[in-house]
Amino acid sequence: MESAAPDPLVRPLAARPAHGDGGALGKTGFAWAVFEWARNPYYILIVIYIFAPYFARDIIGADLLASGELDHLAPNAAKASANAQGQATIASVTKWAGLIAALTAPFLGAALDRGGRLKPILAIFLGTITLCSAMLWFAEPGGRGLSVPVIMALLVAAYVTFTYSEVTHNSMLSVAGSPGRLAMISGLGLALGNLASSLIFIGLAVLFVLPGLIGWPFAEPQFGVDLAKFEHARLAGPICAVWLAGFSIVFFLNAKDPGTPGASWPLAFRDGARSVMQTLREAAKYRELMKFLLARMFYADGMAAALALGAVYVALFLEWNFLEMLCYAIFASVFAFLGGIIGGWLESKIGVKRALALEIVAIVLVGLFQLSITQQSLFLGLVENRVIWDSLIFETLSDLVYLASVSIGAMTITASISSGRTMLVALAPPGRSGEFFGLYAIAGTITVWMGPLLVEYFTLWSDSQRIGMLSINLLFFIGLGFLLTVRMPQRSA
């Protein structure tokens, strides 16, 4: 169990509040949670569901096909090669952004524990995300608008500052409410972030996609949006920018700032860097926390790979169209909203460590179930697939069953993110949550290559996409093994 004695690496000037007051619906707790309502749609729309696939398929892949470089290949082979290049480009963005964040986030976090007010620093990060997001409107196919390197630079800059904003925001969780209510505050934040994304997805479908496909509920896409120019995908950037700038005001007006007015930031960064290096040298002093970070390194990488490659599985085996993928995103976001609420409740009932372990097990079971579904059959061939109805979306039994399983997956993944944050707060030494949230960020990014590498190796070895996807579970099992060895403080077990 970690000692609660004052840490000698925290300067006396940091007469900071150890905790806040109130719960998820209190003034400061709700303000902390609203931050994720404002910011998280960027990650969900741009990084996961809308812009990244558009960039990979309709800019990188389409431009490569149009260039004639693949004309010597058969049409299917050329398309596969173009798609691979698009995915490689997105992987490159993630790789460089993850590397930059991994090497710098812990030092930022340590400085946050020692510096001045955090809100001005956070405003700089949010301003960068807002600007980069708005500029994505100019990312057009065919060499028009921004060049590919500029688009990649914007995505890297936004990804890195998103991580920085996450470290800063997480370091403020301990003062957002009373210690016993932090789980619900954390869960509410994730729930609101997913609810906001759901509303934006619905807006995109109703205003642009459905009118363009079937002339309903409007005769044509609103505001002159042209689907042929991919304006519905490009518009996600400006929408997220306006959403972030507008709704973050509530956070800045009401959230509690644990920073010390007048503290020197240069001194904070210098002391913070020394603290991080000493922490790494003296890891044995923080054995339980380090074991948790090691567990997160594996299970978070498995989760990231499952999310990214799960979409590939859907596209490959079930052949869902753009509207189906949009509905899938809405459906997942709604249940992810519920997962944020349920996760906080579960932590309060059985303890954060047990809750996180249960959530990881549920993620694995849902993933195994989904791998049993193809266009031909369900349950590894035990049930034959069939057409249920004639509609624009989700016509077959496989479609509907897979979609139903997404509800449990979305809830447990969101709940596990909430539980991970709460567990770090419980384990971190007093006054140093920012530094350890920086290390927490590293644990989620430093091994981003591991999941894709496993999938690639096992797919080539077995010549089976499903066995390749199955290999991701190795990461979950290793992470779960480390997690079960962590000894929690009595109050948090």
PDB file of N, CA, C and O in Angstrom, residues 324-352:
ATOM      1  N   GLU A 324     -24.622   2.785 -42.861  1.00  0.00           N
ATOM      2  CA  GLU A 324     -24.589   1.770 -41.806  1.00  0.00           C
ATOM      3  C   GLU A 324     -23.479   2.065 -40.798  1.00  0.00           C
ATOM      4  O   GLU A 324     -23.669   1.904 -39.589  1.00  0.00           O
ATOM      5  N   MET A 325     -22.326   2.507 -41.290  1.00  0.00           N
ATOM      6  CA  MET A 325     -21.234   2.840 -40.377  1.00  0.00           C
ATOM      7  C   MET A 325     -21.596   4.053 -39.526  1.00  0.00           C
ATOM      8  O   MET A 325     -21.223   4.139 -38.349  1.00  0.00           O
ATOM      9  N   LEU A 326     -22.337   5.004 -40.110  1.00  0.00           N
ATOM     10  CA  LEU A 326     -22.767   6.167 -39.343  1.00  0.00           C
ATOM     11  C   LEU A 326     -23.761   5.756 -38.259  1.00  0.00           C
ATOM     12  O   LEU A 326     -23.661   6.202 -37.101  1.00  0.00           O
ATOM     13  N   CYS A 327     -24.688   4.886 -38.608  1.00  0.00           N
ATOM     14  CA  CYS A 327     -25.643   4.377 -37.612  1.00  0.00           C
ATOM     15  C   CYS A 327     -24.930   3.558 -36.541  1.00  0.00           C
ATOM     16  O   CYS A 327     -25.281   3.613 -35.356  1.00  0.00           O
ATOM     17  N   TYR A 328     -23.943   2.793 -36.968  1.00  0.00           N
ATOM     18  CA  TYR A 328     -23.127   2.021 -36.034  1.00  0.00           C
ATOM     19  C   TYR A 328     -22.450   2.952 -35.025  1.00  0.00           C
ATOM     20  O   TYR A 328     -22.411   2.681 -33.827  1.00  0.00           O
ATOM     21  N   ALA A 329     -21.915   4.073 -35.517  1.00  0.00           N
ATOM     22  CA  ALA A 329     -21.253   5.043 -34.641  1.00  0.00           C
ATOM     23  C   ALA A 329     -22.237   5.652 -33.652  1.00  0.00           C
ATOM     24  O   ALA A 329     -21.914   5.832 -32.467  1.00  0.00           O
ATOM     25  N   ILE A 330     -23.435   5.976 -34.125  1.00  0.00           N
ATOM     26  CA  ILE A 330     -24.459   6.534 -33.232  1.00  0.00           C
ATOM     27  C   ILE A 330     -24.830   5.515 -32.157  1.00  0.00           C
ATOM     28  O   ILE A 330     -24.888   5.827 -30.967  1.00  0.00           O
ATOM     29  N   PHE A 331     -25.075   4.305 -32.588  1.00  0.00           N
ATOM     30  CA  PHE A 331     -25.474   3.235 -31.672  1.00  0.00           C
ATOM     31  C   PHE A 331     -24.394   3.012 -30.616  1.00  0.00           C
ATOM     32  O   PHE A 331     -24.682   2.926 -29.413  1.00  0.00           O
ATOM     33  N   ALA A 332     -23.131   2.920 -31.059  1.00  0.00           N
ATOM     34  CA  ALA A 332     -22.033   2.702 -30.126  1.00  0.00           C
ATOM     35  C   ALA A 332     -21.878   3.866 -29.158  1.00  0.00           C
ATOM     36  O   ALA A 332     -21.623   3.668 -27.961  1.00  0.00           O
ATOM     37  N   SER A 333     -22.044   5.088 -29.646  1.00  0.00           N
ATOM     38  CA  SER A 333     -21.876   6.262 -28.788  1.00  0.00           C
ATOM     39  C   SER A 333     -22.969   6.342 -27.728  1.00  0.00           C
ATOM     40  O   SER A 333     -22.708   6.734 -26.587  1.00  0.00           O
ATOM     41  N   VAL A 334     -24.186   5.971 -28.091  1.00  0.00           N
ATOM     42  CA  VAL A 334     -25.278   5.983 -27.112  1.00  0.00           C
ATOM     43  C   VAL A 334     -24.987   5.008 -25.979  1.00  0.00           C
ATOM     44  O   VAL A 334     -25.130   5.334 -24.788  1.00  0.00           O
ATOM     45  N   PHE A 335     -24.547   3.805 -26.320  1.00  0.00           N
ATOM     46  CA  PHE A 335     -24.261   2.823 -25.274  1.00  0.00           C
ATOM     47  C   PHE A 335     -22.964   3.142 -24.538  1.00  0.00           C
ATOM     48  O   PHE A 335     -22.810   2.774 -23.367  1.00  0.00           O
ATOM     49  N   ALA A 336     -22.052   3.827 -25.197  1.00  0.00           N
ATOM     50  CA  ALA A 336     -20.857   4.291 -24.496  1.00  0.00           C
ATOM     51  C   ALA A 336     -21.243   5.334 -23.442  1.00  0.00           C
ATOM     52  O   ALA A 336     -20.640   5.392 -22.361  1.00  0.00           O
ATOM     53  N   PHE A 337     -22.241   6.154 -23.762  1.00  0.00           N
ATOM     54  CA  PHE A 337     -22.773   7.098 -22.771  1.00  0.00           C
ATOM     55  C   PHE A 337     -23.261   6.344 -21.534  1.00  0.00           C
ATOM     56  O   PHE A 337     -22.935   6.702 -20.399  1.00  0.00           O
ATOM     57  N   LEU A 338     -24.010   5.287 -21.749  1.00  0.00           N
ATOM     58  CA  LEU A 338     -24.492   4.486 -20.624  1.00  0.00           C
ATOM     59  C   LEU A 338     -23.326   3.826 -19.891  1.00  0.00           C
ATOM     60  O   LEU A 338     -23.357   3.674 -18.667  1.00  0.00           O
ATOM     61  N   GLY A 339     -22.287   3.443 -20.637  1.00  0.00           N
ATOM     62  CA  GLY A 339     -21.129   2.815 -20.016  1.00  0.00           C
ATOM     63  C   GLY A 339     -20.422   3.731 -19.048  1.00  0.00           C
ATOM     64  O   GLY A 339     -19.918   3.278 -18.006  1.00  0.00           O
ATOM     65  N   GLY A 340     -20.373   5.029 -19.353  1.00  0.00           N
ATOM     66  CA  GLY A 340     -19.762   5.970 -18.422  1.00  0.00           C
ATOM     67  C   GLY A 340     -20.504   6.026 -17.102  1.00  0.00           C
ATOM     68  O   GLY A 340     -19.895   6.092 -16.030  1.00  0.00           O
ATOM     69  N   ILE A 341     -21.833   5.985 -17.178  1.00  0.00           N
ATOM     70  CA  ILE A 341     -22.648   6.010 -15.964  1.00  0.00           C
ATOM     71  C   ILE A 341     -22.528   4.695 -15.208  1.00  0.00           C
ATOM     72  O   ILE A 341     -22.298   4.664 -13.982  1.00  0.00           O
ATOM     73  N   ILE A 342     -22.669   3.591 -15.924  1.00  0.00           N
ATOM     74  CA  ILE A 342     -22.615   2.275 -15.287  1.00  0.00           C
ATOM     75  C   ILE A 342     -21.246   2.003 -14.687  1.00  0.00           C
ATOM     76  O   ILE A 342     -21.127   1.409 -13.606  1.00  0.00           O
ATOM     77  N   GLY A 343     -20.188   2.458 -15.378  1.00  0.00           N
ATOM     78  CA  GLY A 343     -18.843   2.247 -14.859  1.00  0.00           C
ATOM     79  C   GLY A 343     -18.634   2.897 -13.514  1.00  0.00           C
ATOM     80  O   GLY A 343     -18.086   2.286 -12.583  1.00  0.00           O
ATOM     81  N   GLY A 344     -19.065   4.148 -13.380  1.00  0.00           N
ATOM     82  CA  GLY A 344     -18.940   4.828 -12.091  1.00  0.00           C
ATOM     83  C   GLY A 344     -19.748   4.143 -11.007  1.00  0.00           C
ATOM     84  O   GLY A 344     -19.294   4.017  -9.859  1.00  0.00           O
ATOM     85  N   TRP A 345     -20.940   3.679 -11.358  1.00  0.00           N
ATOM     86  CA  TRP A 345     -21.780   2.965 -10.379  1.00  0.00           C
ATOM     87  C   TRP A 345     -21.129   1.657  -9.950  1.00  0.00           C
ATOM     88  O   TRP A 345     -21.109   1.312  -8.774  1.00  0.00           O
ATOM     89  N   LEU A 346     -20.574   0.910 -10.930  1.00  0.00           N
ATOM     90  CA  LEU A 346     -19.956  -0.374 -10.621  1.00  0.00           C
ATOM     91  C   LEU A 346     -18.747  -0.207  -9.708  1.00  0.00           C
ATOM     92  O   LEU A 346     -18.547  -0.997  -8.770  1.00  0.00           O
ATOM     93  N   GLU A 347     -17.942   0.824  -9.958  1.00  0.00           N
ATOM     94  CA  GLU A 347     -16.781   1.084  -9.102  1.00  0.00           C
ATOM     95  C   GLU A 347     -17.208   1.324  -7.668  1.00  0.00           C
ATOM     96  O   GLU A 347     -16.551   0.862  -6.718  1.00  0.00           O
ATOM     97  N   SER A 348     -18.300   2.063  -7.495  1.00  0.00           N
ATOM     98  CA  SER A 348     -18.757   2.373  -6.140  1.00  0.00           C
ATOM     99  C   SER A 348     -19.305   1.140  -5.421  1.00  0.00           C
ATOM    100  O   SER A 348     -19.333   1.106  -4.188  1.00  0.00           O
ATOM    101  N   LYS A 349     -19.711   0.121  -6.192  1.00  0.00           N
ATOM    102  CA  LYS A 349     -20.310  -1.069  -5.587  1.00  0.00           C
ATOM    103  C   LYS A 349     -19.273  -2.150  -5.270  1.00  0.00           C
ATOM    104  O   LYS A 349     -19.345  -2.784  -4.208  1.00  0.00           O
ATOM    105  N   ILE A 350     -18.334  -2.397  -6.171  1.00  0.00           N
ATOM    106  CA  ILE A 350     -17.411  -3.517  -5.972  1.00  0.00           C
ATOM    107  C   ILE A 350     -15.952  -3.092  -5.896  1.00  0.00           C
ATOM    108  O   ILE A 350     -15.075  -3.931  -5.731  1.00  0.00           O
ATOM    109  N   GLY A 351     -15.673  -1.791  -6.003  1.00  0.00           N
ATOM    110  CA  GLY A 351     -14.296  -1.324  -5.966  1.00  0.00           C
ATOM    111  C   GLY A 351     -13.736  -1.170  -7.369  1.00  0.00           C
ATOM    112  O   GLY A 351     -14.105  -1.903  -8.296  1.00  0.00           O
ATOM    113  N   VAL A 352     -12.822  -0.227  -7.540  1.00  0.00           N
ATOM    114  CA  VAL A 352     -12.359   0.136  -8.867  1.00  0.00           C
ATOM    115  C   VAL A 352     -11.551  -0.984  -9.517  1.00  0.00           C
ATOM    116  O   VAL A 352     -11.669  -1.242 -10.720  1.00  0.00           O
TER     117      VAL A 352
END
